Short mmCIF file of C-alpha atoms in Angstrom, two decimals:
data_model
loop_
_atom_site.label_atom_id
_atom_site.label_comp_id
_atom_site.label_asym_id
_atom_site.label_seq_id
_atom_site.Cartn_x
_atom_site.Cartn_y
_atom_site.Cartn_z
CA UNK A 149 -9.78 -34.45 -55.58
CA UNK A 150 -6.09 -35.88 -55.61
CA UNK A 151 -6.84 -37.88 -52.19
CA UNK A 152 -10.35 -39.44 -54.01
CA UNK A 153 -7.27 -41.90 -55.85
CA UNK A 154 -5.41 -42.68 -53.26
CA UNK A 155 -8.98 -43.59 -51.29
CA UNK A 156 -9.78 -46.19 -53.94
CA UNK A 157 -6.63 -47.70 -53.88
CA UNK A 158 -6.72 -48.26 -50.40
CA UNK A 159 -10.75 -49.24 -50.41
CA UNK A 160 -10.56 -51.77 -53.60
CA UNK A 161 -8.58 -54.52 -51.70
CA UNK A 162 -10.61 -53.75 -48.96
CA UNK A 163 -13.73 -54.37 -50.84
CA UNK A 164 -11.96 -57.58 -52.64
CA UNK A 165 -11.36 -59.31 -49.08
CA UNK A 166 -15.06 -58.06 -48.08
CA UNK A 167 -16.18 -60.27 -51.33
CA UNK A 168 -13.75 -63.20 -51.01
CA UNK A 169 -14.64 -64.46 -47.34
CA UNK A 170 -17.10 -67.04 -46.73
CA UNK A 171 -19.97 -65.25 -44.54
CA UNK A 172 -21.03 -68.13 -41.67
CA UNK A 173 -23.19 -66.55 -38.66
CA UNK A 174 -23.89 -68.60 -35.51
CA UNK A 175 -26.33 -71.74 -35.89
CA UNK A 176 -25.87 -72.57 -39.76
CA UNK A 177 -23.55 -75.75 -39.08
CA UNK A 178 -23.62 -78.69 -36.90
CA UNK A 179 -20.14 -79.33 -35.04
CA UNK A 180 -17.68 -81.60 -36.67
CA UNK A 181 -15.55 -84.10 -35.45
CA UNK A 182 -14.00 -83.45 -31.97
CA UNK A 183 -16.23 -80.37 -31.88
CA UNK A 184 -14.85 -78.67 -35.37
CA UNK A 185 -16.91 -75.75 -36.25
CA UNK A 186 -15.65 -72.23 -38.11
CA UNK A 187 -13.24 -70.12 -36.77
CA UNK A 188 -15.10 -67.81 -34.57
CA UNK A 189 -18.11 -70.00 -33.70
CA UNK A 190 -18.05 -73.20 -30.71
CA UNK A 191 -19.40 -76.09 -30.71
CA UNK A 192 -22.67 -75.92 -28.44
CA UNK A 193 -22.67 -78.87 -26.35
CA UNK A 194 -25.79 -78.29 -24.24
CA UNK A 195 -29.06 -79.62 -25.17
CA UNK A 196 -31.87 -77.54 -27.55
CA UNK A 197 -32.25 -74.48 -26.05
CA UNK A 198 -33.26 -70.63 -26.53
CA UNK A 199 -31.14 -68.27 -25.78
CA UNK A 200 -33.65 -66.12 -24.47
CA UNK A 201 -37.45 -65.77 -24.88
CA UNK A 202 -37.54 -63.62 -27.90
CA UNK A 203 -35.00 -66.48 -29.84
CA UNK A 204 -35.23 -69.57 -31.66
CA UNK A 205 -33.73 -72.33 -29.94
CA UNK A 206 -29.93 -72.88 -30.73
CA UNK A 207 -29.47 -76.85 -32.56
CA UNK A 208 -27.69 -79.00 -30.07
CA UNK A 209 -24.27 -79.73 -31.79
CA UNK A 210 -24.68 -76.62 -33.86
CA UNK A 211 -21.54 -74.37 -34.38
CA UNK A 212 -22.52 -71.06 -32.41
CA UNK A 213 -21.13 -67.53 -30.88
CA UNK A 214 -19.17 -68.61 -27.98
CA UNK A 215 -21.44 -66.42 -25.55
CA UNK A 216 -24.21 -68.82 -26.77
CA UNK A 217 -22.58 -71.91 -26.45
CA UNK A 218 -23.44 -74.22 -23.54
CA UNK A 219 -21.40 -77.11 -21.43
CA UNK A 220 -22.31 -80.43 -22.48
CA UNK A 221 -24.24 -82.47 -19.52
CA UNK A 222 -26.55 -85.37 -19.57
CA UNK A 223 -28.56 -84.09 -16.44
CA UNK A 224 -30.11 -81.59 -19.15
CA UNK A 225 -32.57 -83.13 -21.36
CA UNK A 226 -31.62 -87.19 -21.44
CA UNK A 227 -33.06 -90.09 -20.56
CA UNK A 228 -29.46 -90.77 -18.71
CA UNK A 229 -30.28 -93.11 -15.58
CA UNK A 230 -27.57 -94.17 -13.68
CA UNK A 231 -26.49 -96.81 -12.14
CA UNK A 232 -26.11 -98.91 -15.44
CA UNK A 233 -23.08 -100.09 -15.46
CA UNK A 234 -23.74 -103.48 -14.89
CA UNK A 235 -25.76 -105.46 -17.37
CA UNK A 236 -27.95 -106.57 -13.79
CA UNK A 237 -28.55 -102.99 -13.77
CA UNK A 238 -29.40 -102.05 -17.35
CA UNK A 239 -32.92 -100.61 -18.14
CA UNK A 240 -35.17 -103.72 -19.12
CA UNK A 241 -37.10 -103.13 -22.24
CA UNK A 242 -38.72 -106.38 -21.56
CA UNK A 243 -39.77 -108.99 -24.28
CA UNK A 244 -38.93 -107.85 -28.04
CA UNK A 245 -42.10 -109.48 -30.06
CA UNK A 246 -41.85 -110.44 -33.63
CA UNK A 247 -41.94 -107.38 -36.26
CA UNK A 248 -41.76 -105.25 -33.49
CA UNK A 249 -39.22 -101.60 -32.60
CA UNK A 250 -38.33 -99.90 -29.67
CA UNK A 251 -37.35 -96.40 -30.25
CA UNK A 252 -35.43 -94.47 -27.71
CA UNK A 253 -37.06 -91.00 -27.75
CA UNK A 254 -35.11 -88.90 -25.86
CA UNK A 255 -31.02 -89.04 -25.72
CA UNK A 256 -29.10 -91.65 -23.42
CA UNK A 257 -26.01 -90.19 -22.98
CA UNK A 258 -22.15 -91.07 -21.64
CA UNK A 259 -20.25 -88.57 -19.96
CA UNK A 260 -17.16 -90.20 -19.38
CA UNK A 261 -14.82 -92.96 -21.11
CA UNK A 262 -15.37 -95.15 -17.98
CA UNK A 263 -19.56 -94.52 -18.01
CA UNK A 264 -21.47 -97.73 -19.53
CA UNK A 265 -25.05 -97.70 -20.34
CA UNK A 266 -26.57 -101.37 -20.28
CA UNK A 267 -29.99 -102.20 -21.79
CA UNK A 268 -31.94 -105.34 -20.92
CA UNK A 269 -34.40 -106.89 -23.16
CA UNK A 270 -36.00 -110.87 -23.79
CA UNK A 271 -36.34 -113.00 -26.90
CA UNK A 272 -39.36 -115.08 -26.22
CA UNK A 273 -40.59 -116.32 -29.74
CA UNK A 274 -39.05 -117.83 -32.68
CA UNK A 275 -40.41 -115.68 -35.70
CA UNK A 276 -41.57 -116.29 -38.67
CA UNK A 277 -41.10 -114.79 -42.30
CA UNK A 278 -39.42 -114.93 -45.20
CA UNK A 279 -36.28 -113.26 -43.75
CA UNK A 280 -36.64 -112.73 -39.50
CA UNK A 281 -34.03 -110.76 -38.11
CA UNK A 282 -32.63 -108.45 -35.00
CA UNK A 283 -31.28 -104.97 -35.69
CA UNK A 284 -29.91 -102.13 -33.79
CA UNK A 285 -29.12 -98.84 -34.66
CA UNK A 286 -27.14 -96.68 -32.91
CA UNK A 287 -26.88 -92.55 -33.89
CA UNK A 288 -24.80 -90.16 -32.64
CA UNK A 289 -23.82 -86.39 -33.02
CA UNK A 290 -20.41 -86.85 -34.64
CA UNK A 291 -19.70 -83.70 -32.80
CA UNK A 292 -17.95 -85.34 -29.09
CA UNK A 293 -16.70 -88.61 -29.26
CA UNK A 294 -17.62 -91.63 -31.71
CA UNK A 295 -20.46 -94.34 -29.12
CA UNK A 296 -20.68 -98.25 -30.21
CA UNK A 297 -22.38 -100.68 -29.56
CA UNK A 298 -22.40 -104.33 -28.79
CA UNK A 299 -24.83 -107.27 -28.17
CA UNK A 300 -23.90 -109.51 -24.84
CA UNK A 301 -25.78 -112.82 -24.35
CA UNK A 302 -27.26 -113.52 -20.75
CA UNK A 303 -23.56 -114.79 -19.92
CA UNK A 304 -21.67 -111.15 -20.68
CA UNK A 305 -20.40 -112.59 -24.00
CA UNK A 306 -20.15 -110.32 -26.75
CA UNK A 307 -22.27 -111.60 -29.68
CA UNK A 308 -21.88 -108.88 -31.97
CA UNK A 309 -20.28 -105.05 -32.25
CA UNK A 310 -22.06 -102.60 -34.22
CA UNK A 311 -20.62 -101.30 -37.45
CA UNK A 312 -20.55 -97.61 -38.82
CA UNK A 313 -23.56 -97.56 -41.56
CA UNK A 314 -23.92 -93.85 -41.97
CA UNK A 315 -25.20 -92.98 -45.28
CA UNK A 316 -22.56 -91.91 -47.91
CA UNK A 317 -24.35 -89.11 -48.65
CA UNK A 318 -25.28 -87.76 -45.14
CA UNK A 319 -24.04 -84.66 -43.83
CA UNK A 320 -26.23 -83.98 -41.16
CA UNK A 321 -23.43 -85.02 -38.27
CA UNK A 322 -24.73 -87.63 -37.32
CA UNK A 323 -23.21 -90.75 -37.30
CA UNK A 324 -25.08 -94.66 -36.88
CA UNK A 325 -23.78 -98.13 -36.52
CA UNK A 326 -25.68 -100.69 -36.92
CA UNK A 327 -25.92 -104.61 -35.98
CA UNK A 328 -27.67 -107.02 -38.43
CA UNK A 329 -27.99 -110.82 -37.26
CA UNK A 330 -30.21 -113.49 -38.02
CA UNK A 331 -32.85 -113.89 -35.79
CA UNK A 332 -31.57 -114.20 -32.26
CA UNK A 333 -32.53 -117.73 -30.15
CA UNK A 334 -34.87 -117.04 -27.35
CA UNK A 335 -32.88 -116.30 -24.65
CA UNK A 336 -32.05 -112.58 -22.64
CA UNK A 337 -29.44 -110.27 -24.14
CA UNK A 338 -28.15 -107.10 -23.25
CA UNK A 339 -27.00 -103.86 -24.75
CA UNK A 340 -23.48 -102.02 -23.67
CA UNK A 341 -23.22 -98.75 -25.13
CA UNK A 342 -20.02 -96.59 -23.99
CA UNK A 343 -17.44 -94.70 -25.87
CA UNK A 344 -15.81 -96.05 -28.45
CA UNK A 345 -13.11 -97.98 -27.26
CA UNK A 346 -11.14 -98.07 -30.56
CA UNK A 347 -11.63 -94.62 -31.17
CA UNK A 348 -9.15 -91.24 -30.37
CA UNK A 349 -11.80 -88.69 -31.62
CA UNK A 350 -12.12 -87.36 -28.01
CA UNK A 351 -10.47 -83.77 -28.21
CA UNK A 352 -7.92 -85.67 -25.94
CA UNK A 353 -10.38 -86.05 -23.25
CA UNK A 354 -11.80 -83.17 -23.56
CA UNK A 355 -14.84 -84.17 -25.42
CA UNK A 356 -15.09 -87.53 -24.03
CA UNK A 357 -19.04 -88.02 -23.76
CA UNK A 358 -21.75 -88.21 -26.07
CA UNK A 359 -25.37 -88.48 -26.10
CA UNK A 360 -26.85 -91.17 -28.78
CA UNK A 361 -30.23 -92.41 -29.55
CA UNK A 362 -30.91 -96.12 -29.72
CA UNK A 363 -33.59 -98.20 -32.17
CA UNK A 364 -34.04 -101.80 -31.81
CA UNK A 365 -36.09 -103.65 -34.67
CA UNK A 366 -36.94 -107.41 -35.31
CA UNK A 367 -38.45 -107.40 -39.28
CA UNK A 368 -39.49 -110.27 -40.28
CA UNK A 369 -39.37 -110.10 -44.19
CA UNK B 1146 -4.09 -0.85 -128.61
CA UNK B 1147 -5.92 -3.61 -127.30
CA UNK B 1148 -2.99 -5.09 -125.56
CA UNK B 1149 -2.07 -2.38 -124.11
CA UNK B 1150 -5.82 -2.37 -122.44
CA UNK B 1151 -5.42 -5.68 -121.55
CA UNK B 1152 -2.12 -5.34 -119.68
CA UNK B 1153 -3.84 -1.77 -118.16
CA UNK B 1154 -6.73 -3.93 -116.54
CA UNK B 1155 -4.24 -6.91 -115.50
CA UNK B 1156 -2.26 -4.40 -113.35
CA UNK B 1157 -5.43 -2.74 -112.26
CA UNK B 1158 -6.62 -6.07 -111.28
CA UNK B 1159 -3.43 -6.91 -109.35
CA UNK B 1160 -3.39 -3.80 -107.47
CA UNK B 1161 -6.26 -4.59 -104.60
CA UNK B 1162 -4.03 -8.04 -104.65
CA UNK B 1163 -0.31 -6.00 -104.01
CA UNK B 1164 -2.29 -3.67 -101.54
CA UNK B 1165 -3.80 -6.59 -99.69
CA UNK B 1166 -0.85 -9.14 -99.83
CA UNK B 1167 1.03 -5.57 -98.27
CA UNK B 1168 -1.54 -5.45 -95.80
CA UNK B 1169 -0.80 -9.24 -94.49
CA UNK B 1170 2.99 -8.22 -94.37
CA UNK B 1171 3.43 -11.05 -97.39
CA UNK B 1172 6.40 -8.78 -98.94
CA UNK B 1173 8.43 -7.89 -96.07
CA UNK B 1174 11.68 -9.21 -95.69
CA UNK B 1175 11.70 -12.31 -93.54
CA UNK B 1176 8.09 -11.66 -92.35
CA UNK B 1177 7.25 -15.14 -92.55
CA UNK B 1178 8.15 -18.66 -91.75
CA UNK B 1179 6.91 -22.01 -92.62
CA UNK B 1180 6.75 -24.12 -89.95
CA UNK B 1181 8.04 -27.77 -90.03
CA UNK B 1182 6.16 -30.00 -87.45
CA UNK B 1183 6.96 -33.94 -86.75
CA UNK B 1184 6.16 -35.66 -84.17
CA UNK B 1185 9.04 -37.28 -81.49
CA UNK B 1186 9.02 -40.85 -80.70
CA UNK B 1187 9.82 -43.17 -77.75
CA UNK B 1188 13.19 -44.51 -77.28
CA UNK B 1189 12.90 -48.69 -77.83
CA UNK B 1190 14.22 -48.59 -73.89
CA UNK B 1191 11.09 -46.48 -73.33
CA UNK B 1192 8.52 -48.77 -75.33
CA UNK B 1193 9.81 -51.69 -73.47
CA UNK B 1194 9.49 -50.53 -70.08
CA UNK B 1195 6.13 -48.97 -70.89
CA UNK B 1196 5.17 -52.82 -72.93
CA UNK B 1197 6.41 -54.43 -69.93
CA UNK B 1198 4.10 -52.93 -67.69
CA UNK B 1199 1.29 -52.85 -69.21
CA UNK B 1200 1.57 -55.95 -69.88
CA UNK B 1201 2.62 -57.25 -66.52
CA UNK B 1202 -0.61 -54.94 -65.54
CA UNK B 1203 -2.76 -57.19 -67.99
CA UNK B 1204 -1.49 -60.44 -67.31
CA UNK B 1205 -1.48 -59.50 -63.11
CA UNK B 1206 -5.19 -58.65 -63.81
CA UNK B 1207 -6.33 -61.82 -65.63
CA UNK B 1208 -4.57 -63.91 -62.54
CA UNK B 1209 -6.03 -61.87 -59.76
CA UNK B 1210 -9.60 -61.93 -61.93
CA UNK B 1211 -9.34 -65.55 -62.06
CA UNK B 1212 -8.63 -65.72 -58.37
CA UNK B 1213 -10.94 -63.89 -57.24
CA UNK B 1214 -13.90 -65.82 -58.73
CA UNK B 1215 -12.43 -68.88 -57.60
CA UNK B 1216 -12.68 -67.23 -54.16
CA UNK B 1217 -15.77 -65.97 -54.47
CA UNK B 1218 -17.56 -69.32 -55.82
CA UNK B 1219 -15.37 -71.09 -52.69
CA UNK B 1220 -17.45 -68.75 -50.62
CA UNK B 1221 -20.73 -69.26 -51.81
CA UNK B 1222 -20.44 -72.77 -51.49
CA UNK B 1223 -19.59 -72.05 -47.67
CA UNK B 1224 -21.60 -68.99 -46.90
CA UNK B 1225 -24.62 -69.23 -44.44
CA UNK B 1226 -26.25 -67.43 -42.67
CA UNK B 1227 -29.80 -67.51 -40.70
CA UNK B 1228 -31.27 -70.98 -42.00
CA UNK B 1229 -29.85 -73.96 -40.89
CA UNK B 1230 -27.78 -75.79 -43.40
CA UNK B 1231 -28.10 -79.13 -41.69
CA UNK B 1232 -24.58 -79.77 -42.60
CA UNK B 1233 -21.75 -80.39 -40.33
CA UNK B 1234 -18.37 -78.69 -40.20
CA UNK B 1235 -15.83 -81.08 -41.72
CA UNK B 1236 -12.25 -80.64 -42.15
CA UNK B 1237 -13.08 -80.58 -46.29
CA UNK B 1238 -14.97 -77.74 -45.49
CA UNK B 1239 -12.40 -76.16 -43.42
CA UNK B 1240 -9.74 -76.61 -46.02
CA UNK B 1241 -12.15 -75.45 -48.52
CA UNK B 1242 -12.72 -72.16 -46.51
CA UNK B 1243 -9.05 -71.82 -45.96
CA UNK B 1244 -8.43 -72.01 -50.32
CA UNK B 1245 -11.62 -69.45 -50.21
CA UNK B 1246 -9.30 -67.06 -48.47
CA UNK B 1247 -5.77 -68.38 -50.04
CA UNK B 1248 -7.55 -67.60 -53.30
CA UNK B 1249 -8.52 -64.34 -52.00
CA UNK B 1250 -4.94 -63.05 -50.81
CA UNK B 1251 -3.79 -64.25 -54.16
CA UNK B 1252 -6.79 -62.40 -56.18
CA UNK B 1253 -6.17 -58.88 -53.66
CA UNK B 1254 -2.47 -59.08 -54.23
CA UNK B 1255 -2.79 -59.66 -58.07
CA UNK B 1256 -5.27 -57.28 -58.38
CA UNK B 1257 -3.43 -54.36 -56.20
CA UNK B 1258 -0.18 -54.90 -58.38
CA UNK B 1259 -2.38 -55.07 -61.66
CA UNK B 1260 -3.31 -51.50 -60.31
CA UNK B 1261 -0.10 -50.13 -59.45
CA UNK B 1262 1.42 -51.52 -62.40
CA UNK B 1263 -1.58 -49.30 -64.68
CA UNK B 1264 -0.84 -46.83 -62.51
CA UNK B 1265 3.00 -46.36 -63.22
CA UNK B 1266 2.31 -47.25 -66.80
CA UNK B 1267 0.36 -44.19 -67.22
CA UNK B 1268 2.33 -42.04 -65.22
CA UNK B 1269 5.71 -43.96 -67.12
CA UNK B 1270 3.10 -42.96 -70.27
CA UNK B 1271 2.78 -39.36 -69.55
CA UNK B 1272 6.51 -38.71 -68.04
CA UNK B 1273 8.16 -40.50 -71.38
CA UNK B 1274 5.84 -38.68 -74.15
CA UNK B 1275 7.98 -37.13 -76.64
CA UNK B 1276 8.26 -33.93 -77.66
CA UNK B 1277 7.52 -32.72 -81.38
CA UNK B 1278 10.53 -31.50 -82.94
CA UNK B 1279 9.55 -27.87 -84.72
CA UNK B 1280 11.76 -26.26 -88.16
CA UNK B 1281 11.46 -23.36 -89.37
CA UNK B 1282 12.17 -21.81 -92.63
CA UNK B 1283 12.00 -18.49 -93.61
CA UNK B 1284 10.13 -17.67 -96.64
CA UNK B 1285 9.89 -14.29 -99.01
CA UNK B 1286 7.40 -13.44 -101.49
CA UNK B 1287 8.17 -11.18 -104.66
CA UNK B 1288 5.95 -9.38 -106.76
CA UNK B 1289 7.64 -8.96 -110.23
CA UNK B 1290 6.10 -6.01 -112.61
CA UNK B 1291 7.87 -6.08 -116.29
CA UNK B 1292 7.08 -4.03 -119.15
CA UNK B 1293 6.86 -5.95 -122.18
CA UNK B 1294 6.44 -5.69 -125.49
CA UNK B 1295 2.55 -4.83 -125.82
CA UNK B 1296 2.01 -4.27 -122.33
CA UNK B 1297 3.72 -5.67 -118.70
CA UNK B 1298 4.51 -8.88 -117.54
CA UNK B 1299 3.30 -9.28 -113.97
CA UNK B 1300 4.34 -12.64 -111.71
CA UNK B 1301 4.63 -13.70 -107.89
CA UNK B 1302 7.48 -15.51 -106.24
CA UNK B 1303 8.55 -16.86 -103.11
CA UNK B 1304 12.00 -18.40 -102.11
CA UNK B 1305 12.46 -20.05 -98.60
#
């Protein structure tokens, strides 16, 4: 009976640190900046996946066991066609009508600070409308380094560099920029998408890649 | 004549009395003693020390109670575990997970010196309790018989 005491005292705190730790298991949370996730978990890098048959698929970017976490590469699961690093080289999306959008459906992806991704694409019209206009928007898993954006003209000029517009309120990890002109002359423009160049949120180098997801729009009103 | 009846039956009527106050030893010499009982108290050293932590133990308690609900509500906000929260892991988050914990080493060292503290307050309790201080007095009882005029004068006494 005189050790049951001595047993509590040493249980309660026990039981206190049991009650004060947050409780996070593997696949709750998207990665973080420069691939921030809880202490015990990694950022997994590799694209949607199951672990094995009998398992859900693991979120790409999601904060999981280390055993579960795969290497980030844009063979797996991307749209990734190289070589784009010239504009001349760029996928061509061909002409962008009035009121119309080109979603990218699967990821493009970067996989080094020196890898650009060009895309191609042709006014032809002058729209109508109350309020014609050209918009890109860029998204991004803010868990490997930050991707932007810009709009060349058929020379190489840069016309415009696209702008973080992430919603205040979003949480998700992803991150967007977005460009917003007027409507653009008729003429052939192209889109450079690399790392970006202003940014440090790399894990020095170590997380210097990304995959992103690109949506080109031309409203009208 | 009539008095002297009277007096007859008063003595007759003290007799069983004598013979049982004999019985209980009331007449001996010395053969009994009141007892004086009062209770000891604590030394102001002793009150202070035993104030002191008890109410170090209260005061240890509220802070590690307070604490430890802050710690606990830090980690429900963070908890999670098998839905997705379709949130990512921010650096707010991670400090708010590390004041979940700081919170928590506060509440388990408040609370484990809230305990010791009760506990050497009652042991302080127990070891300090006074003891009763105990007098005693002896005490005699007399029986006094007197003849009187007309008949006898019976009476009981006690000295201590």
């Amino acid at each position: 009976m005189a050790r049951l005491p001595r047993l509590a005292l040493q249980v309660a705190p026990l039981v206190i640190i049991a009650a004060c730790k947050p409780k996070i298991t593997t696949d709750t949370y998207y990665c973080g900046p420069e691939e921030l996730c809880p202490p015990g978990l990694s950022c997994h890098l590799g694209p949607t996946r199951s672990d094995d048959g009998n398992q859900r698929a693991s979120f790409a970017y999601s904060c999981v066991t280390s055993l579960a976490a795969g290497d980030f590469a844009c063979s797996e699961n991307t749209s990734d066609r190289e070589p784009d690093d010239e504009p001349a080289l760029g996928l061509d999306l061909m002409d962008l009508g009035c009121g119309s959008q080109v979603v990218q459906e699967d990821w493009g992806c970067i996989d080094s600070a020196g890898d650009l991704d060009h895309y191609q694409f042709h006014v032809a019209d002058v729209c109508a409308g109350s309020n014609p206009r050209f918009e890109v928007n860029l998204s991004y898993p803010i868990g490997a380094a930050p991707v932007s954006v810009d709009l060349l003209d058929g020379t190489g000029e840069t016309l415009a560099s696209g702008e973080i517009c992430t919603g205040a309120a979003d949480e998700g990890g992803v991150e967007e920029r977005c460009i917003t002109m007027p409507e653009l002359p008729i003429g052939d423009y192209v889109l450079r998408i690399r790392l970006d160049p202003d940014g440090n949120a790399d894990c020095d180098g170590a997380c210097a890649f990304n995959r992103y997801q690109l949506r080109l729009s031309t409203p009208i009103s | 004549m009539p008095r002297h009846v009277i007096a007859f039956a008063l003595l007759c009527g003290l007799l069983p009395n004598l013979a049982q106050a004999q019985d209980r030893g009331y007449f001996s010499e010395g053969d009994k003693q009141l007892v004086f009982k009062e209770e000891g108290s604590r030394s102001s050293t002793q009150r202070i020390v035993l104030a002191s932590l008890f109410g170090g133990a209260l005061l240890t308690g509220v802070i590690g109670s307070y604490y430890l609900l802050d710690s606990r509500d830090l980690s429900d906000e963070l908890s999670a575990s098998g839905a997705h929260t379709g949130k990512a892991w921010s650096a707010e988050l991670e400090a708010k997970r590390k004041d979940a914990l700081r919170s928590g080493r506060i509440a388990t060292v408040s609370l484990g010196l809230s305990g010791t503290l009760t506990l050497a307050g009652a042991i302080a309790y127990i070891v300090t309790a006074p003891d009763d201080e105990v007098g005693y007095q002896d005490w005699q009882t007399r029986l006094m018989v007197v003849p009187s005029a007309g008949g006898i004068m019976a009476s009981k006494g006690w000295s201590f």
